[in-house]
Amino acid sequence: MSGASQPDSIWVHAHGRYRRVNPGDLDWIEAERDYVRLHTPDGSFLHHETMASIEARIGTAAFRRVHRSAIVRWDRASEVRRGADGALTVVTGGGVEVRVGRSYAAALLAELASRAPFAA
């Protein structure tokens, strides 16, 4: 990458071939041990990389870490819900509900409050 703001593509091995996944196509990412599962509108792909590494590589402008095991494409999130148990979930652009970890909830709510045009 030569100083561009767009992160490099991620090459994943799937079904005997390598496929390019552009960070702009990601809806969310989840951890699976030493791997990450990249969720796109075209399907999900298992990739050998840690959450910390992929988080550093994709940048934080369009993505938010919402759980130690999940990163969501924030600019495509459609909703943040509070469940009966008080836990938060983020609804991705694809309609998937991703649970927000307790240690990430306060920062997420503060960000939402700072962007809200009026108090609820």
CSV table of N, CA, C and O in Angstrom, one decimal:
chain,number,residue,atom,x,y,z
A,1,MET,N,0.9,-1.2,0.0
A,1,MET,CA,0.0,0.0,0.0
A,1,MET,C,0.9,1.2,0.0
A,1,MET,O,1.8,1.3,0.8
A,2,SER,N,0.6,2.2,-0.8
A,2,SER,CA,1.5,3.3,-1.0
A,2,SER,C,0.9,4.6,-0.4
A,2,SER,O,0.6,5.5,-1.2
A,3,GLY,N,0.6,4.7,0.9
A,3,GLY,CA,0.1,5.9,1.5
A,3,GLY,C,-1.4,6.1,1.2
A,3,GLY,O,-2.0,7.1,1.7
A,4,ALA,N,-2.1,5.2,0.6
A,4,ALA,CA,-3.5,5.3,0.3
A,4,ALA,C,-4.3,5.1,1.6
A,4,ALA,O,-3.8,4.3,2.5
A,5,SER,N,-5.5,5.6,1.7
A,5,SER,CA,-6.3,5.4,2.9
A,5,SER,C,-7.0,4.1,2.8
A,5,SER,O,-7.4,3.6,3.9
A,6,GLN,N,-7.1,3.4,1.7
A,6,GLN,CA,-7.8,2.1,1.6
A,6,GLN,C,-6.8,1.0,2.0
A,6,GLN,O,-5.7,0.9,1.4
A,7,PRO,N,-7.2,0.2,3.0
A,7,PRO,CA,-6.3,-0.9,3.4
A,7,PRO,C,-6.1,-1.9,2.3
A,7,PRO,O,-6.9,-2.0,1.3
A,8,ASP,N,-5.1,-2.7,2.4
A,8,ASP,CA,-4.8,-3.8,1.4
A,8,ASP,C,-5.9,-4.8,1.4
A,8,ASP,O,-6.6,-5.0,2.4
A,9,SER,N,-6.1,-5.4,0.3
A,9,SER,CA,-7.0,-6.5,0.1
A,9,SER,C,-6.5,-7.7,1.0
A,9,SER,O,-5.4,-7.8,1.3
A,10,ILE,N,-7.5,-8.5,1.4
A,10,ILE,CA,-7.1,-9.7,2.2
A,10,ILE,C,-7.3,-10.9,1.3
A,10,ILE,O,-8.4,-11.1,0.7
A,11,TRP,N,-6.3,-11.7,1.1
A,11,TRP,CA,-6.4,-12.9,0.3
A,11,TRP,C,-6.7,-14.1,1.2
A,11,TRP,O,-6.0,-14.3,2.2
A,12,VAL,N,-7.8,-14.7,1.0
A,12,VAL,CA,-8.3,-15.9,1.8
A,12,VAL,C,-8.3,-17.1,0.9
A,12,VAL,O,-8.6,-17.1,-0.3
A,13,HIS,N,-7.9,-18.2,1.5
A,13,HIS,CA,-7.9,-19.5,0.8
A,13,HIS,C,-9.3,-20.2,1.0
A,13,HIS,O,-9.7,-20.4,2.2
A,14,ALA,N,-10.0,-20.4,0.0
A,14,ALA,CA,-11.3,-21.0,0.1
A,14,ALA,C,-11.5,-22.0,-1.1
A,14,ALA,O,-11.4,-21.6,-2.2
A,15,HIS,N,-11.9,-23.2,-0.7
A,15,HIS,CA,-12.3,-24.2,-1.7
A,15,HIS,C,-11.2,-24.4,-2.8
A,15,HIS,O,-11.5,-24.4,-4.0
A,16,GLY,N,-9.9,-24.5,-2.4
A,16,GLY,CA,-8.8,-24.8,-3.3
A,16,GLY,C,-8.3,-23.7,-4.1
A,16,GLY,O,-7.5,-23.8,-5.0
A,17,ARG,N,-8.8,-22.5,-3.8
A,17,ARG,CA,-8.3,-21.3,-4.6
A,17,ARG,C,-8.2,-20.1,-3.6
A,17,ARG,O,-8.7,-20.2,-2.5
A,18,TYR,N,-7.5,-19.1,-4.0
A,18,TYR,CA,-7.4,-17.9,-3.2
A,18,TYR,C,-8.4,-16.8,-3.8
A,18,TYR,O,-8.5,-16.7,-5.0
A,19,ARG,N,-9.0,-16.2,-2.8
A,19,ARG,CA,-10.0,-15.2,-3.2
A,19,ARG,C,-9.7,-13.8,-2.5
A,19,ARG,O,-9.3,-13.8,-1.4
A,20,ARG,N,-9.8,-12.8,-3.3
A,20,ARG,CA,-9.6,-11.4,-2.7
A,20,ARG,C,-10.8,-10.9,-2.0
A,20,ARG,O,-11.9,-10.9,-2.6
A,21,VAL,N,-10.6,-10.5,-0.8
A,21,VAL,CA,-11.7,-9.8,-0.1
A,21,VAL,C,-11.3,-8.4,0.2
A,21,VAL,O,-10.2,-8.2,0.9
A,22,ASN,N,-12.0,-7.4,-0.3
A,22,ASN,CA,-11.7,-6.0,0.0
A,22,ASN,C,-12.3,-5.6,1.3
A,22,ASN,O,-13.4,-6.0,1.6
A,23,PRO,N,-11.6,-4.9,2.1
A,23,PRO,CA,-12.1,-4.5,3.4
A,23,PRO,C,-13.5,-3.7,3.3
A,23,PRO,O,-14.3,-3.8,4.1
A,24,GLY,N,-13.7,-3.0,2.1
A,24,GLY,CA,-14.9,-2.3,1.9
A,24,GLY,C,-16.1,-3.3,1.8
A,24,GLY,O,-17.3,-2.9,1.9
A,25,ASP,N,-15.8,-4.6,1.5
A,25,ASP,CA,-16.9,-5.5,1.3
A,25,ASP,C,-17.3,-6.2,2.6
A,25,ASP,O,-18.2,-7.0,2.7
A,26,LEU,N,-16.5,-6.0,3.7
A,26,LEU,CA,-16.8,-6.7,5.0
A,26,LEU,C,-18.0,-6.1,5.7
A,26,LEU,O,-18.1,-4.9,5.8
A,27,ASP,N,-18.8,-7.0,6.2
A,27,ASP,CA,-19.9,-6.5,7.1
A,27,ASP,C,-19.5,-6.6,8.6
A,27,ASP,O,-19.8,-5.7,9.4
A,28,TRP,N,-18.8,-7.7,8.9
A,28,TRP,CA,-18.3,-7.9,10.3
A,28,TRP,C,-17.3,-9.0,10.3
A,28,TRP,O,-17.2,-9.8,9.3
A,29,ILE,N,-16.5,-9.1,11.3
A,29,ILE,CA,-15.5,-10.1,11.5
A,29,ILE,C,-15.6,-10.7,12.9
A,29,ILE,O,-15.9,-10.0,13.9
A,30,GLU,N,-15.5,-12.0,12.9
A,30,GLU,CA,-15.5,-12.7,14.2
A,30,GLU,C,-14.3,-13.5,14.4
A,30,GLU,O,-13.7,-14.1,13.5
A,31,ALA,N,-13.8,-13.7,15.7
A,31,ALA,CA,-12.7,-14.5,16.0
A,31,ALA,C,-13.1,-15.9,16.1
A,31,ALA,O,-14.1,-16.3,16.6
A,32,GLU,N,-12.2,-16.8,15.6
A,32,GLU,CA,-12.3,-18.2,15.7
A,32,GLU,C,-10.9,-18.8,16.0
A,32,GLU,O,-10.2,-19.1,15.1
A,33,ARG,N,-10.6,-18.8,17.3
A,33,ARG,CA,-9.2,-19.2,17.8
A,33,ARG,C,-8.1,-18.3,17.1
A,33,ARG,O,-8.1,-17.2,17.3
A,34,ASP,N,-7.2,-19.0,16.4
A,34,ASP,CA,-6.2,-18.2,15.7
A,34,ASP,C,-6.6,-17.7,14.3
A,34,ASP,O,-5.7,-17.3,13.5
A,35,TYR,N,-7.8,-17.8,14.0
A,35,TYR,CA,-8.4,-17.4,12.7
A,35,TYR,C,-9.4,-16.3,12.9
A,35,TYR,O,-9.9,-16.0,14.1
A,36,VAL,N,-9.8,-15.6,11.8
A,36,VAL,CA,-10.9,-14.7,11.8
A,36,VAL,C,-11.9,-15.2,10.7
A,36,VAL,O,-11.4,-15.7,9.7
A,37,ARG,N,-13.1,-15.0,10.9
A,37,ARG,CA,-14.1,-15.3,9.9
A,37,ARG,C,-14.6,-13.9,9.4
A,37,ARG,O,-15.1,-13.1,10.1
A,38,LEU,N,-14.4,-13.7,8.1
A,38,LEU,CA,-14.7,-12.5,7.4
A,38,LEU,C,-16.1,-12.7,6.8
A,38,LEU,O,-16.3,-13.5,5.9
A,39,HIS,N,-17.1,-11.9,7.2
A,39,HIS,CA,-18.4,-12.0,6.7
A,39,HIS,C,-18.7,-10.9,5.7
A,39,HIS,O,-18.5,-9.7,6.0
A,40,THR,N,-19.1,-11.3,4.5
A,40,THR,CA,-19.4,-10.4,3.4
A,40,THR,C,-20.7,-10.7,2.8
A,40,THR,O,-21.3,-11.7,3.2
A,41,PRO,N,-21.3,-9.8,2.0
A,41,PRO,CA,-22.6,-10.2,1.4
A,41,PRO,C,-22.5,-11.5,0.5
A,41,PRO,O,-23.5,-12.1,0.3
A,42,ASP,N,-21.3,-11.8,0.1
A,42,ASP,CA,-21.1,-13.0,-0.8
A,42,ASP,C,-20.8,-14.3,0.0
A,42,ASP,O,-20.6,-15.3,-0.6
A,43,GLY,N,-20.8,-14.2,1.3
A,43,GLY,CA,-20.5,-15.3,2.2
A,43,GLY,C,-19.5,-15.0,3.2
A,43,GLY,O,-19.0,-13.9,3.4
A,44,SER,N,-19.1,-16.1,3.9
A,44,SER,CA,-18.1,-15.9,5.0
A,44,SER,C,-16.8,-16.7,4.6
A,44,SER,O,-16.9,-17.8,4.0
A,45,PHE,N,-15.7,-16.2,5.1
A,45,PHE,CA,-14.4,-16.8,4.7
A,45,PHE,C,-13.5,-16.9,5.9
A,45,PHE,O,-13.4,-15.9,6.6
A,46,LEU,N,-13.0,-18.1,6.2
A,46,LEU,CA,-12.0,-18.3,7.3
A,46,LEU,C,-10.6,-17.9,6.9
A,46,LEU,O,-10.2,-18.2,5.8
A,47,HIS,N,-10.0,-17.1,7.7
A,47,HIS,CA,-8.7,-16.5,7.3
A,47,HIS,C,-7.7,-16.6,8.5
A,47,HIS,O,-8.1,-16.3,9.6
A,48,HIS,N,-6.5,-17.1,8.3
A,48,HIS,CA,-5.6,-17.3,9.4
A,48,HIS,C,-4.9,-15.9,9.7
A,48,HIS,O,-3.9,-15.6,9.1
A,49,GLU,N,-5.4,-15.2,10.7
A,49,GLU,CA,-4.9,-14.0,11.2
A,49,GLU,C,-5.6,-13.7,12.5
A,49,GLU,O,-6.7,-14.1,12.7
A,50,THR,N,-4.9,-13.0,13.4
A,50,THR,CA,-5.5,-12.7,14.7
A,50,THR,C,-6.4,-11.5,14.6
A,50,THR,O,-6.3,-10.7,13.7
A,51,MET,N,-7.3,-11.3,15.6
A,51,MET,CA,-8.2,-10.2,15.6
A,51,MET,C,-7.3,-8.9,15.7
A,51,MET,O,-7.6,-7.9,15.1
A,52,ALA,N,-6.3,-8.9,16.6
A,52,ALA,CA,-5.5,-7.7,16.7
A,52,ALA,C,-4.8,-7.3,15.4
A,52,ALA,O,-4.8,-6.1,15.0
A,53,SER,N,-4.3,-8.3,14.7
A,53,SER,CA,-3.7,-8.0,13.4
A,53,SER,C,-4.6,-7.5,12.4
A,53,SER,O,-4.3,-6.5,11.7
A,54,ILE,N,-5.8,-8.1,12.3
A,54,ILE,CA,-6.7,-7.7,11.2
A,54,ILE,C,-7.3,-6.3,11.6
A,54,ILE,O,-7.6,-5.5,10.7
A,55,GLU,N,-7.5,-6.1,12.9
A,55,GLU,CA,-8.0,-4.8,13.3
A,55,GLU,C,-7.0,-3.7,12.9
A,55,GLU,O,-7.4,-2.6,12.4
A,56,ALA,N,-5.8,-3.9,13.1
A,56,ALA,CA,-4.7,-2.9,12.8
A,56,ALA,C,-4.7,-2.7,11.3
A,56,ALA,O,-4.5,-1.6,10.8
A,57,ARG,N,-4.9,-3.8,10.5
A,57,ARG,CA,-4.8,-3.7,9.1
A,57,ARG,C,-6.0,-3.0,8.4
A,57,ARG,O,-5.8,-2.3,7.5
A,58,ILE,N,-7.2,-3.2,8.9
A,58,ILE,CA,-8.3,-2.6,8.3
A,58,ILE,C,-8.6,-1.2,8.7
A,58,ILE,O,-9.3,-0.5,8.1
A,59,GLY,N,-7.9,-0.8,9.8
A,59,GLY,CA,-8.1,0.6,10.2
A,59,GLY,C,-9.4,0.7,11.1
A,59,GLY,O,-10.1,-0.2,11.2
A,60,THR,N,-9.6,1.9,11.6
A,60,THR,CA,-10.7,2.1,12.6
A,60,THR,C,-11.7,3.1,12.1
A,60,THR,O,-12.7,3.3,12.7
A,61,ALA,N,-11.5,3.7,10.9
A,61,ALA,CA,-12.5,4.7,10.5
A,61,ALA,C,-13.9,4.1,10.2
A,61,ALA,O,-14.9,4.7,10.6
A,62,ALA,N,-13.9,3.0,9.5
A,62,ALA,CA,-15.2,2.4,9.2
A,62,ALA,C,-15.6,1.3,10.1
A,62,ALA,O,-16.7,0.8,10.0
A,63,PHE,N,-14.7,0.8,10.9
A,63,PHE,CA,-14.9,-0.4,11.7
A,63,PHE,C,-14.9,-0.1,13.2
A,63,PHE,O,-14.1,0.8,13.6
A,64,ARG,N,-15.6,-0.8,14.0
A,64,ARG,CA,-15.6,-0.7,15.5
A,64,ARG,C,-15.5,-2.0,16.1
A,64,ARG,O,-16.2,-3.0,15.8
A,65,ARG,N,-14.5,-2.2,17.0
A,65,ARG,CA,-14.4,-3.4,17.8
A,65,ARG,C,-15.5,-3.3,18.9
A,65,ARG,O,-15.6,-2.3,19.6
A,66,VAL,N,-16.4,-4.2,18.9
A,66,VAL,CA,-17.6,-4.2,19.8
A,66,VAL,C,-17.5,-5.4,20.8
A,66,VAL,O,-18.3,-5.4,21.7
A,67,HIS,N,-16.6,-6.3,20.6
A,67,HIS,CA,-16.4,-7.4,21.5
A,67,HIS,C,-15.0,-7.9,21.3
A,67,HIS,O,-14.4,-7.7,20.3
A,68,ARG,N,-14.5,-8.7,22.3
A,68,ARG,CA,-13.1,-9.2,22.1
A,68,ARG,C,-13.1,-10.1,20.9
A,68,ARG,O,-12.0,-10.4,20.3
A,69,SER,N,-14.3,-10.6,20.5
A,69,SER,CA,-14.4,-11.6,19.4
A,69,SER,C,-15.1,-11.0,18.2
A,69,SER,O,-15.5,-11.8,17.3
A,70,ALA,N,-15.4,-9.7,18.1
A,70,ALA,CA,-16.1,-9.2,17.0
A,70,ALA,C,-15.8,-7.7,16.7
A,70,ALA,O,-15.6,-6.9,17.5
A,71,ILE,N,-15.7,-7.5,15.3
A,71,ILE,CA,-15.5,-6.2,14.8
A,71,ILE,C,-16.6,-6.0,13.8
A,71,ILE,O,-16.9,-6.9,13.0
A,72,VAL,N,-17.3,-4.8,13.8
A,72,VAL,CA,-18.4,-4.6,12.9
A,72,VAL,C,-18.1,-3.4,11.9
A,72,VAL,O,-17.3,-2.5,12.3
A,73,ARG,N,-18.6,-3.4,10.8
A,73,ARG,CA,-18.5,-2.3,9.8
A,73,ARG,C,-19.5,-1.3,10.3
A,73,ARG,O,-20.7,-1.4,10.1
A,74,TRP,N,-19.0,-0.3,11.0
A,74,TRP,CA,-19.8,0.7,11.8
A,74,TRP,C,-20.7,1.5,10.8
A,74,TRP,O,-21.8,1.9,11.1
A,75,ASP,N,-20.1,1.9,9.7
A,75,ASP,CA,-20.9,2.8,8.8
A,75,ASP,C,-22.0,2.1,8.1
A,75,ASP,O,-22.8,2.7,7.4
A,76,ARG,N,-22.1,0.7,8.2
A,76,ARG,CA,-23.2,0.0,7.7
A,76,ARG,C,-24.2,-0.6,8.8
A,76,ARG,O,-25.2,-1.2,8.4
A,77,ALA,N,-23.8,-0.4,10.0
A,77,ALA,CA,-24.7,-0.8,11.1
A,77,ALA,C,-26.0,-0.1,11.0
A,77,ALA,O,-26.1,1.1,10.8
A,78,SER,N,-27.1,-0.9,11.2
A,78,SER,CA,-28.4,-0.2,11.1
A,78,SER,C,-29.0,0.1,12.4
A,78,SER,O,-29.9,0.9,12.5
A,79,GLU,N,-28.6,-0.5,13.5
A,79,GLU,CA,-29.3,-0.4,14.8
A,79,GLU,C,-28.4,-0.9,15.9
A,79,GLU,O,-27.6,-1.8,15.7
A,80,VAL,N,-28.6,-0.3,17.1
A,80,VAL,CA,-28.0,-0.8,18.3
A,80,VAL,C,-29.2,-1.0,19.3
A,80,VAL,O,-30.0,-0.1,19.5
A,81,ARG,N,-29.3,-2.3,19.8
A,81,ARG,CA,-30.4,-2.6,20.6
A,81,ARG,C,-29.9,-3.0,22.0
A,81,ARG,O,-28.9,-3.5,22.2
A,82,ARG,N,-30.8,-2.8,23.0
A,82,ARG,CA,-30.6,-3.2,24.3
A,82,ARG,C,-31.6,-4.3,24.6
A,82,ARG,O,-32.8,-4.1,24.5
A,83,GLY,N,-31.1,-5.5,25.0
A,83,GLY,CA,-31.9,-6.6,25.3
A,83,GLY,C,-32.5,-6.6,26.7
A,83,GLY,O,-32.2,-5.7,27.5
A,84,ALA,N,-33.4,-7.5,27.0
A,84,ALA,CA,-34.0,-7.5,28.3
A,84,ALA,C,-33.0,-7.7,29.4
A,84,ALA,O,-33.2,-7.2,30.5
A,85,ASP,N,-31.9,-8.4,29.1
A,85,ASP,CA,-30.8,-8.5,30.1
A,85,ASP,C,-29.9,-7.3,30.2
A,85,ASP,O,-29.0,-7.3,31.0
A,86,GLY,N,-30.2,-6.3,29.4
A,86,GLY,CA,-29.4,-5.1,29.5
A,86,GLY,C,-28.2,-5.1,28.5
A,86,GLY,O,-27.5,-4.1,28.3
A,87,ALA,N,-27.9,-6.2,27.9
A,87,ALA,CA,-26.8,-6.3,27.0
A,87,ALA,C,-27.1,-5.6,25.6
A,87,ALA,O,-28.3,-5.6,25.2
A,88,LEU,N,-26.1,-5.1,25.0
A,88,LEU,CA,-26.3,-4.4,23.7
A,88,LEU,C,-26.0,-5.3,22.6
A,88,LEU,O,-25.1,-6.2,22.7
A,89,THR,N,-26.6,-5.1,21.5
A,89,THR,CA,-26.3,-5.8,20.2
A,89,THR,C,-26.3,-4.8,19.1
A,89,THR,O,-27.0,-3.8,19.2
A,90,VAL,N,-25.4,-5.0,18.2
A,90,VAL,CA,-25.3,-4.1,17.0
A,90,VAL,C,-25.9,-5.0,15.8
A,90,VAL,O,-25.5,-6.1,15.7
A,91,VAL,N,-26.8,-4.4,15.1
A,91,VAL,CA,-27.3,-5.1,13.9
A,91,VAL,C,-26.5,-4.6,12.7
A,91,VAL,O,-26.5,-3.4,12.4
A,92,THR,N,-25.9,-5.6,12.0
A,92,THR,CA,-25.1,-5.2,10.9
A,92,THR,C,-25.9,-4.9,9.7
A,92,THR,O,-27.1,-5.1,9.6
A,93,GLY,N,-25.2,-4.4,8.6
A,93,GLY,CA,-25.9,-4.2,7.4
A,93,GLY,C,-26.6,-5.4,6.8
A,93,GLY,O,-27.6,-5.3,6.1
A,94,GLY,N,-26.1,-6.6,7.1
A,94,GLY,CA,-26.7,-7.8,6.6
A,94,GLY,C,-27.8,-8.3,7.5
A,94,GLY,O,-28.3,-9.4,7.3
A,95,GLY,N,-28.1,-7.6,8.6
A,95,GLY,CA,-29.1,-8.0,9.5
A,95,GLY,C,-28.7,-9.0,10.6
A,95,GLY,O,-29.5,-9.4,11.4
A,96,VAL,N,-27.4,-9.2,10.8
A,96,VAL,CA,-26.9,-10.1,11.8
A,96,VAL,C,-26.7,-9.3,13.1
A,96,VAL,O,-26.3,-8.2,13.1
A,97,GLU,N,-27.2,-9.9,14.2
A,97,GLU,CA,-27.0,-9.3,15.5
A,97,GLU,C,-25.7,-9.7,16.2
A,97,GLU,O,-25.5,-10.9,16.4
A,98,VAL,N,-24.9,-8.7,16.4
A,98,VAL,CA,-23.6,-9.0,17.0
A,98,VAL,C,-23.6,-8.4,18.5
A,98,VAL,O,-23.8,-7.2,18.6
A,99,ARG,N,-23.3,-9.3,19.4
A,99,ARG,CA,-23.4,-8.9,20.8
A,99,ARG,C,-22.2,-7.9,21.1
A,99,ARG,O,-21.1,-8.2,20.7
A,100,VAL,N,-22.5,-6.9,21.9
A,100,VAL,CA,-21.4,-6.0,22.4
A,100,VAL,C,-20.9,-6.4,23.7
A,100,VAL,O,-21.7,-6.7,24.6
A,101,GLY,N,-19.6,-6.5,23.8
A,101,GLY,CA,-19.0,-6.9,25.1
A,101,GLY,C,-19.2,-5.9,26.2
A,101,GLY,O,-19.2,-4.7,25.8
A,102,ARG,N,-19.2,-6.3,27.4
A,102,ARG,CA,-19.4,-5.3,28.5
A,102,ARG,C,-18.3,-4.3,28.5
A,102,ARG,O,-18.6,-3.1,28.8
A,103,SER,N,-17.1,-4.6,28.2
A,103,SER,CA,-16.0,-3.7,28.3
A,103,SER,C,-16.0,-2.7,27.1
A,103,SER,O,-15.3,-1.7,27.1
A,104,TYR,N,-16.8,-3.0,26.1
A,104,TYR,CA,-16.9,-2.1,24.9
A,104,TYR,C,-18.2,-1.2,24.9
A,104,TYR,O,-18.4,-0.3,24.2
A,105,ALA,N,-19.2,-1.6,25.8
A,105,ALA,CA,-20.5,-1.0,25.8
A,105,ALA,C,-20.4,0.5,26.1
A,105,ALA,O,-21.1,1.3,25.5
A,106,ALA,N,-19.7,0.9,27.2
A,106,ALA,CA,-19.7,2.3,27.6
A,106,ALA,C,-19.2,3.2,26.5
A,106,ALA,O,-19.8,4.3,26.2
A,107,ALA,N,-18.1,2.8,25.9
A,107,ALA,CA,-17.5,3.6,24.8
A,107,ALA,C,-18.5,3.7,23.6
A,107,ALA,O,-18.6,4.8,23.0
A,108,LEU,N,-19.2,2.6,23.3
A,108,LEU,CA,-20.1,2.6,22.2
A,108,LEU,C,-21.3,3.6,22.5
A,108,LEU,O,-21.7,4.4,21.7
A,109,LEU,N,-21.8,3.5,23.7
A,109,LEU,CA,-23.0,4.3,24.1
A,109,LEU,C,-22.5,5.8,24.1
A,109,LEU,O,-23.3,6.7,23.7
A,110,ALA,N,-21.3,6.1,24.6
A,110,ALA,CA,-20.8,7.5,24.6
A,110,ALA,C,-20.7,8.0,23.2
A,110,ALA,O,-21.1,9.2,22.9
A,111,GLU,N,-20.2,7.2,22.3
A,111,GLU,CA,-20.1,7.6,20.9
A,111,GLU,C,-21.5,7.9,20.3
A,111,GLU,O,-21.7,8.9,19.6
A,112,LEU,N,-22.4,7.0,20.6
A,112,LEU,CA,-23.8,7.2,20.1
A,112,LEU,C,-24.4,8.5,20.6
A,112,LEU,O,-25.0,9.3,19.9
A,113,ALA,N,-24.2,8.7,21.9
A,113,ALA,CA,-24.8,9.9,22.6
A,113,ALA,C,-24.1,11.2,22.0
A,113,ALA,O,-24.8,12.2,21.8
A,114,SER,N,-22.9,11.1,21.6
A,114,SER,CA,-22.2,12.3,21.1
A,114,SER,C,-22.7,12.6,19.7
A,114,SER,O,-22.6,13.8,19.2
A,115,ARG,N,-23.2,11.6,19.0
A,115,ARG,CA,-23.7,11.8,17.6
A,115,ARG,C,-25.2,12.1,17.5
A,115,ARG,O,-25.7,12.4,16.5
A,116,ALA,N,-25.9,11.8,18.6
A,116,ALA,CA,-27.4,12.0,18.6
A,116,ALA,C,-27.7,13.5,18.5
A,116,ALA,O,-27.2,14.3,19.2
A,117,PRO,N,-28.6,13.8,17.6
A,117,PRO,CA,-29.0,15.2,17.4
A,117,PRO,C,-29.9,15.7,18.6
A,117,PRO,O,-30.1,16.9,18.8
A,118,PHE,N,-30.5,14.8,19.3
A,118,PHE,CA,-31.4,15.2,20.4
A,118,PHE,C,-31.4,14.1,21.4
A,118,PHE,O,-31.1,12.9,21.1
A,119,ALA,N,-31.7,14.4,22.7
A,119,ALA,CA,-31.7,13.4,23.7
A,119,ALA,C,-33.0,12.6,23.7
A,119,ALA,O,-34.1,13.2,23.4
A,120,ALA,N,-32.9,11.3,23.9
A,120,ALA,CA,-34.1,10.4,23.9
A,120,ALA,C,-34.8,10.4,25.2
A,120,ALA,O,-34.3,10.6,26.2
